[in-house]
Amino acid sequence: MSDINPIASHEYDASQIQILEGLEAVRKRPGMYIGSTSESGLHHLVYEIVDNAIDEALAGYCNKIEVTIEPGDVICVTDNGRGVPVDIQEQSGKPALEVVYTVLHAGGKFGGGGYKVSGGLHGVGASVVNALSEWLEVNVHKNGNIYQIKFCRGDIIEDMTVIGKTDRTGTCVRFKPDSRIFDTTDFNYETLRVRMREQAFLNAGLHIVTQDLRPNRERRDTMHYEGGIRAFVAYINQNKTPIHDEVIYMSGERNGSAAEVAIQYHDGYNEVLASFANNIHTPEGGMHETGFKSAVTKVINAYAQSANMLKDGEKLTGDDCREGLTAVLSVKLEEPQFEGQTKAKLGNSEIRTLVESVVSEKLSTYFEENPTVARKIIEKALMAARAREAAKKARENVRRKNALEGSTLPGKLADCNERDPALTEIYIVEGDSAGGSAKQGRDSRFQAILPLWGKMLNVEKARADRIYNNDKLTPVITALGAGIGEDFDLSRLRYHKVIIMADADVDGSHIRTLLLTFFFRFMRPLIENGHVYAAQPPLFKLERGKQVRYAFSDEERDRISAEMRGPDGRAKVDISRNKGLGEMDFHELWETTMNPETRILKRITLTDAIQADEIFTVLMGEKVEPRREFIEKNARYVENLDI
Ligand code: TSJ
């Protein structure tokens, strides 16, 4: 180096000092660069390296990436891209490969042939991984040579040298995270696999292989999706029932930015919107999501309007339009601005306009060309809107009632003595006479009784929203004490077991359907948290002399009657079909249906409630055809419904 001019040499030394300070800072405050030194920070190292290979794939030069956990928690990331440049960089007089690993913030964006779009969450790059690794080595296949360089805790310990010949190109990075820095160095294969699968979905056509070579936990997965984000949406919906077969795909670009969107509606209620900017997940949303949402709402309302599907003044809100929607939204842009608490929110406002115009144009066109799908989607949004309206009215009704009457408990409620909700139960009982027996038969220490409706509510004549405005449901809301709809607060629930007690006949099944639908739509957490039960009154009463027993199914009836007849088989056993709750005396009701020692309760699951809701929708709906179909199919259960 003695023949280098002294000024240049001086500059070289100065920049060297700066570099050392840079990586020193990373080791002093690793959290600043990778978030934390816990498990999440550890895995972040892998993403940081993989992001560089993904960038190469985005640039169109790489179609295969392998991520391997080797024994000893060593990570190896390999790609088949062009290979990190190895030529000498003018500013530093060092091989570009060395600069990438030793200069903070030097990403993959050097050289004229670099690419426009780049990931790298905080733009920290490979040097941070190097600084936080006990050792790190890189092999670059390029120009027919294999170049190697080695580092130890960020310091170079072997200059770049050629170690052999090759006929391919690519980069291979191996590193062992520094156990002095990290709380744990035990990699979770599943965490890496899920992250890599997401990347495979986001980069259509890219092959990703993940491997675990650690003893006794060997695994290997290959991931490759030609469909890209369409396949991502299909994957998310795999256990759901889509309401249209095809995933709708839209894309467009402008001024060096690109947007891709894939959507599909299913028959459920959840909305899943997964958004990405430069392949980085943005769970906090941002401008791309804002543009997407406003376009979807606009297009759906415009189509519904032009197809005359809206009543006068009716409008579909954004939430209505996204009920049951699964969407993946991926944008690429030159200078992503990540904001928010966890830097997971996209701030670039130009992206909102791009996504909004892509979705507006492409989705309208899709609707024009696929009117059947458009109608299905709009009908779904209309259902959501009408349920929302009904819920709002019901809430207002309850608020108004409470204001008028105070929050006094309903007069018909026979409350229990115990005050701890975890220990109490409420029986919601169909009919006054059954209500009377239940009040007499109960254990009033912990069982409350709320009789509903002297007579069966004439459900078939009432429209869905009127049911919820119906005064008959107000006592249920006040007795449970936890509010309704958006105001529902599970922590205020007055009884942890809510037991619906209704007959096994048509009227009983109406009440159950109605109550479950009501809970499902307006007190869903009640069902989700397993607080709702159906009492199971016995179906048969068996008598031999003074001996009385009950059976809950045909099989049980036969078994018990055989038992009661005894081995000689000549005794006479009277079997009667239970006529209904109202006809049992209080003692019988307690023994068969209410005594925790002997009763059978069926816990209502969300699936049960969804089923009830569907039955209800068909029964209450304004469409005659599906209702008739339903009734014909289920004639046994709804025989005395008059339509
Ligand atoms: F950054 C890194 F070292 F961590 C890393 C980089 C890790 C891995 C696994 C792969 C890579 C990487 C970098 N793969 N491919 C590249 N490509 C370049 O750096 C490259 C190659 C050629 C040109 C060119 O203009 O000719 C430009 C670039 C950025």
XYZ file of C-alpha atoms and ligand atoms in Angstrom:
672
model
C 0.000 0.000 0.000
C 3.060 2.250 0.288
C 2.787 3.337 -3.337
C -0.757 4.595 -2.942
C -0.963 8.379 -2.751
C -0.954 9.570 0.840
C -4.209 11.507 0.658
C -6.148 8.517 -0.613
C -4.478 6.355 2.029
C -5.511 8.795 4.722
C -9.086 8.742 3.513
C -9.031 4.963 3.494
C -8.001 4.869 7.147
C -10.698 7.332 8.103
C -13.446 5.349 6.457
C -12.144 2.213 8.130
C -12.593 3.822 11.550
C -16.109 4.854 10.670
C -16.977 1.297 9.669
C -15.681 -0.125 12.941
C -17.738 2.372 14.888
C -20.769 1.416 12.841
C -20.749 -2.292 13.595
C -19.682 -1.667 17.191
C -22.903 0.322 17.592
C -24.920 -2.639 16.321
C -23.416 -4.948 18.920
C -23.938 -2.364 21.658
C -27.592 -1.780 20.861
C -28.834 -4.707 18.803
C -32.462 -3.897 19.624
C -32.207 -0.688 17.626
C -31.455 -2.694 14.507
C -33.409 -5.930 14.803
C -36.130 -5.027 17.301
C -35.009 -7.308 20.131
C -32.533 -9.998 21.107
C -35.291 -12.482 21.856
C -36.552 -15.232 19.585
C -38.116 -12.725 17.223
C -34.854 -10.813 16.787
C -33.035 -14.072 16.167
C -35.382 -15.005 13.335
C -35.141 -11.489 12.005
C -31.525 -12.219 11.075
C -32.684 -14.875 8.639
C -35.306 -12.609 7.056
C -32.714 -9.887 6.621
C -30.485 -12.209 4.604
C -33.357 -13.821 2.696
C -34.688 -10.379 1.730
C -31.528 -9.831 -0.310
C -32.128 -13.014 -2.258
C -35.800 -12.066 -2.724
C -34.657 -8.716 -4.130
C -32.629 -10.640 -6.691
C -35.750 -12.649 -7.540
C -37.786 -9.432 -7.844
C -35.169 -8.150 -10.262
C -35.795 -11.277 -12.321
C -32.411 -12.988 -11.903
C -33.183 -15.673 -9.340
C -35.891 -18.355 -9.121
C -34.693 -20.562 -6.291
C -33.892 -19.875 -2.636
C -32.942 -22.434 0.011
C -33.067 -21.782 3.743
C -31.455 -24.444 5.908
C -31.094 -24.815 9.658
C -27.886 -26.805 10.132
C -26.899 -28.646 13.315
C -25.712 -26.146 15.937
C -28.310 -23.555 14.885
C -26.282 -22.434 11.900
C -28.319 -20.850 9.124
C -27.500 -21.274 5.455
C -29.250 -19.181 2.805
C -28.539 -19.902 -0.854
C -29.858 -18.416 -4.066
C -29.214 -18.922 -7.770
C -29.022 -15.213 -8.624
C -26.176 -13.318 -10.265
C -24.048 -13.439 -7.109
C -23.095 -10.405 -5.031
C -20.667 -8.267 -7.094
C -17.029 -8.980 -6.274
C -15.321 -6.189 -8.209
C -13.528 -3.412 -6.379
C -15.682 -0.519 -5.304
C -14.193 2.841 -6.195
C -14.959 4.772 -2.987
C -13.544 2.193 -0.597
C -11.076 0.358 -2.787
C -12.544 -2.883 -1.462
C -14.521 -5.681 -3.079
C -18.236 -4.862 -3.116
C -18.811 -8.182 -1.336
C -16.792 -6.980 1.636
C -18.549 -3.624 1.722
C -21.987 -5.266 1.847
C -21.022 -6.999 5.082
C -19.061 -4.302 6.811
C -20.776 -1.018 6.047
C -23.913 -0.231 7.919
C -26.835 0.535 5.611
C -25.072 -0.723 2.501
C -27.879 -2.719 0.988
C -28.105 -4.376 -2.389
C -28.573 -1.059 -4.131
C -25.076 -0.373 -5.305
C -23.854 -0.338 -8.906
C -25.714 0.952 -11.929
C -27.429 -2.373 -12.561
C -29.232 -2.386 -9.215
C -32.967 -2.699 -8.968
C -35.605 -0.183 -8.203
C -37.733 -2.057 -5.746
C -36.195 -3.377 -2.559
C -37.369 -4.923 0.680
C -35.217 -4.977 3.808
C -37.478 -4.038 6.691
C -35.418 -1.302 8.290
C -32.895 -1.225 5.472
C -30.248 -2.510 7.851
C -28.822 -5.108 5.525
C -26.349 -7.883 5.780
C -23.816 -5.948 7.889
C -26.110 -6.074 10.913
C -26.439 -9.844 10.627
C -22.675 -10.019 10.323
C -22.144 -7.884 13.420
C -24.473 -10.119 15.456
C -23.017 -13.434 14.303
C -20.323 -15.410 16.072
C -19.107 -16.139 12.543
C -20.391 -15.609 9.018
C -19.078 -16.800 5.692
C -20.154 -16.043 2.158
C -19.528 -17.993 -1.023
C -20.285 -16.250 -4.281
C -20.434 -18.175 -7.553
C -19.736 -15.719 -10.344
C -17.530 -15.291 -13.418
C -16.685 -19.023 -13.275
C -15.109 -18.584 -9.818
C -16.139 -19.330 -6.272
C -15.241 -16.358 -4.078
C -15.147 -16.700 -0.313
C -14.964 -14.222 2.533
C -15.148 -14.852 6.312
C -16.018 -12.759 9.341
C -16.045 -13.128 13.088
C -18.415 -10.921 15.138
C -18.373 -8.401 12.295
C -14.578 -8.343 11.834
C -13.121 -9.631 8.622
C -10.884 -12.637 9.328
C -10.315 -13.839 5.779
C -10.161 -11.429 2.841
C -12.092 -12.320 -0.247
C -10.262 -15.070 -2.140
C -11.043 -17.409 -4.999
C -11.359 -20.926 -3.615
C -12.375 -22.826 -6.750
C -14.115 -22.981 -10.101
C -17.866 -23.156 -10.791
C -20.255 -23.309 -13.738
C -23.172 -21.605 -12.020
C -23.950 -18.308 -10.321
C -25.431 -17.534 -6.942
C -24.818 -16.460 -3.363
C -24.536 -18.669 -0.289
C -24.423 -17.159 3.188
C -23.792 -19.237 6.332
C -23.838 -17.747 9.806
C -24.047 -18.659 13.451
C -25.900 -16.093 15.583
C -23.837 -14.881 18.536
C -25.006 -16.501 21.768
C -23.480 -13.549 23.660
C -26.076 -11.321 22.006
C -29.216 -13.458 21.835
C -31.295 -14.825 24.711
C -31.786 -17.964 22.650
C -30.207 -19.278 19.451
C -32.657 -22.147 19.015
C -34.392 -21.570 15.676
C -38.021 -22.509 15.230
C -38.385 -24.306 11.909
C -42.137 -23.687 11.781
C -41.655 -19.922 12.136
C -39.219 -19.878 9.234
C -41.344 -22.173 7.080
C -44.472 -20.042 7.479
C -42.528 -16.884 6.641
C -40.960 -18.522 3.583
C -44.313 -19.843 2.404
C -45.655 -16.294 2.564
C -42.720 -15.187 0.408
C -43.386 -18.010 -2.065
C -47.002 -16.816 -2.394
C -45.907 -13.223 -2.863
C -43.378 -14.078 -5.555
C -45.224 -16.189 -8.116
C -43.013 -18.811 -9.685
C -40.243 -18.573 -7.072
C -39.102 -21.929 -5.653
C -38.325 -21.879 -1.951
C -36.951 -24.836 -0.020
C -36.769 -24.881 3.763
C -34.833 -27.572 5.573
C -34.087 -28.540 9.136
C -30.979 -30.732 9.414
C -30.738 -30.734 13.207
C -30.686 -34.259 14.662
C -34.140 -35.693 15.441
C -35.989 -32.749 13.932
C -35.187 -33.276 10.248
C -37.698 -31.705 7.892
C -37.848 -30.400 4.364
C -40.531 -28.428 2.553
C -40.607 -27.119 -0.962
C -42.888 -24.250 -1.843
C -43.747 -22.939 -5.255
C -46.933 -21.206 -6.395
C -47.386 -20.300 -10.029
C -50.645 -18.577 -9.025
C -48.885 -16.196 -6.609
C -51.295 -14.199 -4.446
C -54.289 -15.914 -6.109
C -52.995 -19.152 -4.618
C -52.497 -17.295 -1.320
C -56.184 -16.349 -1.206
C -57.275 -19.864 -2.202
C -55.023 -21.188 0.570
C -56.543 -18.908 3.230
C -60.035 -19.933 2.074
C -59.276 -23.647 1.857
C -61.516 -24.615 4.760
C -64.234 -22.110 3.910
C -67.034 -22.197 1.367
C -66.416 -19.575 -1.325
C -69.520 -17.969 -2.820
C -67.846 -17.713 -6.231
C -65.415 -20.246 -7.733
C -62.738 -18.029 -9.132
C -60.320 -15.869 -7.140
C -60.580 -12.364 -8.627
C -57.182 -10.980 -9.587
C -56.352 -7.364 -10.392
C -53.064 -5.655 -11.105
C -51.610 -2.468 -12.516
C -48.622 -0.151 -12.360
C -47.806 3.507 -12.652
C -44.709 5.708 -12.166
C -42.476 2.832 -11.103
C -44.964 1.460 -8.528
C -47.042 -1.685 -8.934
C -50.122 -3.085 -7.203
C -51.556 -6.607 -7.203
C -54.778 -7.662 -5.503
C -56.492 -11.050 -5.206
C -59.912 -11.447 -3.571
C -62.552 -14.086 -2.929
C -65.724 -13.967 -0.828
C -66.826 -16.908 1.310
C -70.104 -17.596 3.063
C -68.784 -16.706 6.525
C -68.537 -13.350 8.297
C -64.836 -12.812 8.848
C -62.793 -10.360 6.877
C -59.177 -11.247 6.156
C -57.076 -8.553 4.542
C -53.365 -9.342 4.303
C -51.315 -6.497 2.872
C -47.671 -6.256 1.860
C -45.330 -3.541 0.659
C -42.209 -4.769 -1.135
C -43.045 -8.212 0.228
C -43.035 -6.960 3.801
C -46.157 -7.697 5.775
C -47.970 -4.518 6.888
C -50.363 -5.714 9.605
C -50.981 -2.114 10.651
C -52.312 -1.367 7.157
C -51.660 2.002 5.590
C -52.250 3.798 2.328
C -52.517 0.677 0.144
C -55.290 -0.715 2.386
C -57.088 2.616 2.468
C -57.134 2.744 -1.345
C -58.310 -0.852 -1.589
C -61.152 -0.440 0.888
C -62.521 2.728 -0.631
C -62.461 1.222 -4.143
C -64.287 -1.948 -3.057
C -67.011 0.068 -1.299
C -67.368 2.396 -4.281
C -67.542 -0.345 -6.939
C -70.010 -2.486 -4.989
C -72.334 0.461 -4.291
C -72.154 1.648 -7.891
C -72.995 -1.792 -9.253
C -75.783 -2.370 -6.718
C -77.245 1.005 -7.649
C -77.141 0.380 -11.388
C -78.574 -3.119 -10.966
C -81.443 -1.671 -8.900
C -80.572 -3.823 -5.944
C -80.744 -1.033 -3.366
C -83.864 0.313 -1.747
C -84.333 4.060 -1.781
C -81.522 5.729 0.109
C -79.971 2.398 1.084
C -76.163 2.417 1.235
C -73.625 -0.307 1.833
C -70.856 0.600 4.257
C -67.257 -0.536 3.887
C -67.791 -3.169 6.578
C -70.898 -4.485 4.797
C -68.882 -4.808 1.581
C -66.091 -6.750 3.259
C -68.058 -9.299 5.281
C -66.701 -12.732 4.308
C -63.955 -11.206 2.163
C -60.490 -12.719 1.908
C -58.031 -10.396 0.200
C -54.291 -10.277 -0.375
C -52.873 -6.946 -1.407
C -49.289 -6.569 -2.537
C -47.630 -3.334 -3.657
C -44.130 -2.609 -4.870
C -42.679 0.870 -4.679
C -39.328 2.589 -4.842
C -39.103 4.229 -1.454
C -41.459 2.616 1.021
C -42.113 4.664 4.147
C -42.915 2.420 7.054
C -44.665 4.109 9.944
C -46.611 3.249 13.048
C -45.854 1.519 16.334
C -44.047 -1.438 14.793
C -43.035 0.120 11.469
C -45.673 -2.044 9.872
C -47.863 0.598 8.283
C -47.285 1.972 4.805
C -47.195 5.765 4.646
C -46.751 6.541 0.930
C -49.875 8.384 -0.164
C -49.253 7.950 -3.902
C -49.923 4.235 -3.363
C -53.464 4.904 -2.171
C -54.333 6.463 -5.531
C -52.687 3.651 -7.469
C -54.467 0.837 -5.595
C -57.752 2.707 -5.672
C -57.664 3.202 -9.419
C -56.490 -0.368 -10.173
C -59.260 -1.895 -8.037
C -61.937 0.552 -9.256
C -61.238 -0.151 -12.906
C -60.559 -3.867 -12.769
C -63.295 -4.784 -10.312
C -65.967 -2.836 -12.247
C -64.883 -4.590 -15.414
C -64.977 -7.933 -13.651
C -68.506 -7.227 -12.381
C -69.652 -6.202 -15.881
C -68.277 -9.435 -17.301
C -69.434 -11.672 -14.444
C -72.864 -10.395 -13.356
C -73.722 -13.616 -11.498
C -70.701 -13.227 -9.240
C -71.402 -9.513 -8.817
C -74.962 -10.247 -7.691
C -73.851 -12.855 -5.174
C -71.349 -10.460 -3.650
C -73.875 -7.644 -3.477
C -76.542 -9.858 -1.961
C -74.068 -10.817 0.720
C -73.296 -7.164 1.432
C -77.022 -6.412 1.581
C -77.522 -9.134 4.179
C -74.721 -7.618 6.223
C -76.267 -4.166 5.901
C -79.692 -5.364 6.970
C -78.320 -7.268 9.959
C -76.383 -4.150 10.947
C -79.503 -1.980 10.689
C -81.504 -4.461 12.748
C -78.789 -4.569 15.392
C -78.674 -0.811 15.593
C -82.415 -0.534 16.051
C -82.339 -3.245 18.698
C -79.563 -1.427 20.547
C -81.442 1.834 20.458
C -84.534 0.069 21.652
C -82.700 -1.377 24.634
C -81.080 1.950 25.472
C -84.403 3.716 25.305
C -86.037 1.058 27.479
C -83.250 1.269 30.038
C -83.584 5.028 30.109
C -87.315 4.734 30.735
C -87.298 1.897 33.222
C -83.831 2.161 34.673
C -81.932 -1.080 34.445
C -84.381 -2.940 36.615
C -84.503 -6.658 36.077
C -87.477 -8.018 34.181
C -90.521 -8.764 36.312
C -90.799 -12.346 35.172
C -87.242 -13.197 36.166
C -86.930 -15.406 39.226
C -83.363 -14.580 40.173
C -80.996 -16.713 42.238
C -79.278 -15.810 45.523
C -75.668 -16.354 44.508
C -74.021 -13.176 43.135
C -70.870 -14.662 41.553
C -71.729 -15.115 37.835
C -69.199 -17.933 37.510
C -71.389 -20.040 39.808
C -74.822 -19.192 38.446
C -77.060 -20.287 35.598
C -80.164 -18.920 33.974
C -82.837 -21.075 32.373
C -84.674 -19.376 29.559
C -87.889 -21.342 29.461
C -90.501 -21.566 26.765
C -94.031 -21.101 27.979
C -95.632 -20.059 31.274
C -96.517 -23.481 32.625
C -93.030 -24.869 32.111
C -91.764 -21.616 33.617
C -93.903 -22.279 36.684
C -92.599 -25.819 37.172
C -89.020 -24.629 36.636
C -89.416 -21.941 39.318
C -90.733 -24.521 41.779
C -88.238 -27.194 40.897
C -85.018 -25.157 40.692
C -82.278 -24.788 43.242
C -82.761 -21.088 43.878
C -79.293 -20.730 45.366
C -77.693 -20.664 41.926
C -80.443 -21.166 39.309
C -82.454 -18.270 37.863
C -85.519 -18.754 35.672
C -86.745 -16.487 32.907
C -89.983 -17.630 31.273
C -90.498 -16.351 27.747
C -93.786 -15.761 25.983
C -96.962 -17.272 27.226
C -97.560 -18.346 23.689
C -95.314 -19.170 20.826
C -94.284 -16.025 19.041
C -95.724 -15.945 15.578
C -92.280 -16.000 14.002
C -93.317 -16.835 10.508
C -95.202 -13.585 10.172
C -92.465 -11.377 11.523
C -89.602 -10.008 9.474
C -86.081 -10.426 10.755
C -85.521 -6.878 11.951
C -88.911 -6.742 13.659
C -88.003 -9.798 15.704
C -85.138 -7.919 17.229
C -87.222 -4.885 17.994
C -89.690 -7.177 19.613
C -90.314 -6.428 23.250
C -90.181 -10.119 24.016
C -86.416 -10.210 23.703
C -85.764 -7.221 25.931
C -86.088 -9.268 29.157
C -83.370 -11.610 27.884
C -81.029 -8.687 27.275
C -81.663 -7.087 30.670
C -81.489 -10.388 32.563
C -78.102 -11.276 31.012
C -76.926 -7.742 31.784
C -74.077 -7.609 29.242
C -75.644 -5.325 26.624
C -75.984 -6.074 22.941
C -74.201 -5.620 19.605
C -71.195 -3.325 19.695
C -71.950 -2.551 23.342
C -71.842 -6.200 24.361
C -69.461 -6.680 27.274
C -68.923 -10.255 28.352
C -67.451 -9.171 31.687
C -70.892 -7.880 32.702
C -72.617 -11.198 32.038
C -74.736 -12.107 35.103
C -74.787 -15.886 34.572
C -72.004 -17.966 33.071
C -74.404 -20.697 31.979
C -77.266 -19.557 29.765
C -79.531 -22.530 29.270
C -82.279 -22.602 26.691
C -85.036 -24.946 27.811
C -87.583 -25.695 25.108
C -89.569 -28.706 23.986
C -88.340 -31.122 21.380
C -91.257 -30.200 19.098
C -91.717 -27.641 16.328
C -92.508 -24.699 18.579
C -89.557 -25.553 20.791
C -87.245 -25.728 17.832
C -88.483 -22.324 16.678
C -87.657 -20.794 20.012
C -84.220 -22.366 19.989
C -83.556 -21.191 16.440
C -84.730 -17.717 17.263
C -82.705 -17.389 20.468
C -79.574 -18.862 18.919
C -79.870 -16.575 15.909
C -80.333 -13.660 18.244
C -77.277 -14.622 20.329
C -75.262 -15.304 17.197
C -75.993 -11.949 15.626
C -75.973 -9.692 18.644
C -74.129 -11.455 21.465
C -71.654 -13.576 19.540
C -68.976 -13.674 22.289
C -71.558 -15.424 24.455
C -71.485 -18.371 22.061
C -67.803 -18.109 21.206
C -66.948 -18.411 24.883
C -69.163 -21.422 25.419
C -71.772 -19.840 27.715
C -74.840 -21.069 25.842
C -76.426 -24.470 26.416
C -79.549 -26.313 25.379
C -81.303 -28.313 28.084
C -82.180 -31.810 26.954
C -85.495 -32.964 28.368
C -85.884 -36.732 28.181
C -87.793 -38.163 25.230
C -89.343 -41.114 27.060
C -90.693 -41.932 30.479
C -90.510 -45.602 31.518
C -92.582 -46.932 34.429
C -92.712 -50.275 36.165
C -94.990 -50.064 39.162
C -93.553 -47.316 41.323
C -90.202 -47.327 39.532
C -89.801 -44.433 37.050
C -86.856 -43.839 34.689
C -86.232 -41.560 31.740
C -84.536 -42.085 28.371
C -82.961 -39.450 26.145
C -82.799 -41.517 22.938
C -84.390 -44.549 21.259
C -81.375 -46.713 22.127
C -81.468 -45.683 25.738
C -85.210 -46.364 25.880
C -84.666 -49.935 24.657
C -81.751 -50.560 26.988
C -83.548 -49.202 30.059
C -86.768 -51.014 29.310
C -84.834 -54.304 28.991
C -83.173 -53.569 32.332
C -86.501 -52.777 33.962
C -88.143 -55.911 32.639
C -85.379 -57.920 34.233
C -84.027 -61.369 33.176
C -87.436 -63.166 33.257
C -88.802 -60.557 30.920
C -92.392 -60.846 31.895
C -92.803 -57.608 33.885
C -94.813 -54.888 32.180
C -92.976 -51.614 31.521
C -95.026 -48.594 30.541
C -93.276 -46.423 28.009
C -94.668 -43.005 27.236
C -93.302 -40.367 24.890
C -92.699 -37.228 26.881
C -95.397 -34.753 26.027
C -93.559 -31.607 26.860
C -91.956 -29.572 29.584
C -95.298 -28.099 30.583
C -96.655 -31.506 31.469
C -93.864 -32.510 33.817
C -94.355 -31.666 37.472
C -91.660 -29.618 39.130
C -90.098 -32.634 40.739
C -89.796 -34.468 37.426
C -88.440 -31.369 35.719
C -85.738 -30.984 38.379
C -84.714 -34.639 38.244
C -84.605 -34.982 34.470
C -83.597 -31.593 33.127
C -82.259 -29.263 35.821
C -80.369 -31.233 38.447
C -76.664 -30.831 37.578
C -76.131 -34.401 38.860
C -78.519 -36.040 36.423
C -79.348 -33.626 33.608
C -77.858 -33.546 30.127
C -76.782 -30.179 28.734
C -75.698 -29.651 25.153
C -73.153 -26.886 24.831
C -73.919 -24.745 21.790
C -71.006 -24.248 19.437
C -70.524 -21.509 16.905
C -71.330 -24.049 14.191
C -74.700 -24.800 15.800
C -75.413 -21.089 15.956
C -74.412 -20.507 12.340
C -76.747 -23.311 11.342
C -79.553 -21.753 13.340
C -78.825 -18.432 11.699
C -79.053 -19.999 8.235
C -82.312 -21.740 9.041
C -83.638 -18.508 10.436
C -82.545 -16.488 7.413
C -84.318 -18.882 5.109
C -87.451 -18.958 7.257
C -87.577 -15.199 7.685
C -86.259 -14.172 4.318
C -88.346 -12.371 1.791
C -87.409 -14.804 -0.921
C -90.186 -17.338 -1.238
C -88.316 -19.892 -3.332
C -85.531 -20.898 -0.943
C -88.025 -20.839 1.912
C -90.341 -23.248 0.155
C -87.393 -25.439 -0.768
C -86.179 -25.418 2.770
C -89.553 -26.260 4.184
C -90.057 -29.072 1.720
C -86.670 -30.507 2.623
C -87.263 -30.139 6.331
C -90.991 -30.730 6.354
C -90.668 -32.915 9.413
C -89.465 -30.030 11.565
C -91.644 -27.255 10.318
C -94.849 -29.115 9.518
C -97.208 -26.650 11.108
C -95.755 -23.495 9.690
C -98.273 -21.770 7.529
C -96.916 -19.865 4.566
F -26.828 -9.398 1.098
C -26.554 -10.651 1.346
F -25.256 -10.759 1.322
F -26.993 -10.945 2.549
C -27.141 -11.573 0.384
C -27.215 -11.191 -0.922
C -27.586 -12.817 0.815
C -28.104 -13.680 -0.122
C -28.605 -15.012 0.303
C -28.191 -13.313 -1.423
C -27.738 -12.078 -1.833
C -27.805 -11.723 -3.195
C -27.383 -10.554 -3.810
N -28.224 -12.544 -4.127
N -28.105 -11.930 -5.298
C -27.577 -10.734 -5.140
N -27.339 -9.916 -6.189
C -26.601 -8.785 -6.150
O -26.150 -8.332 -5.111
C -26.326 -8.131 -7.444
C -25.765 -8.859 -8.450
C -25.470 -8.253 -9.677
C -25.743 -6.916 -9.863
C -25.400 -6.245 -11.128
O -25.785 -5.085 -11.290
O -24.777 -6.876 -11.987
C -26.335 -6.177 -8.835
C -26.632 -6.798 -7.644
C -27.279 -5.995 -6.562
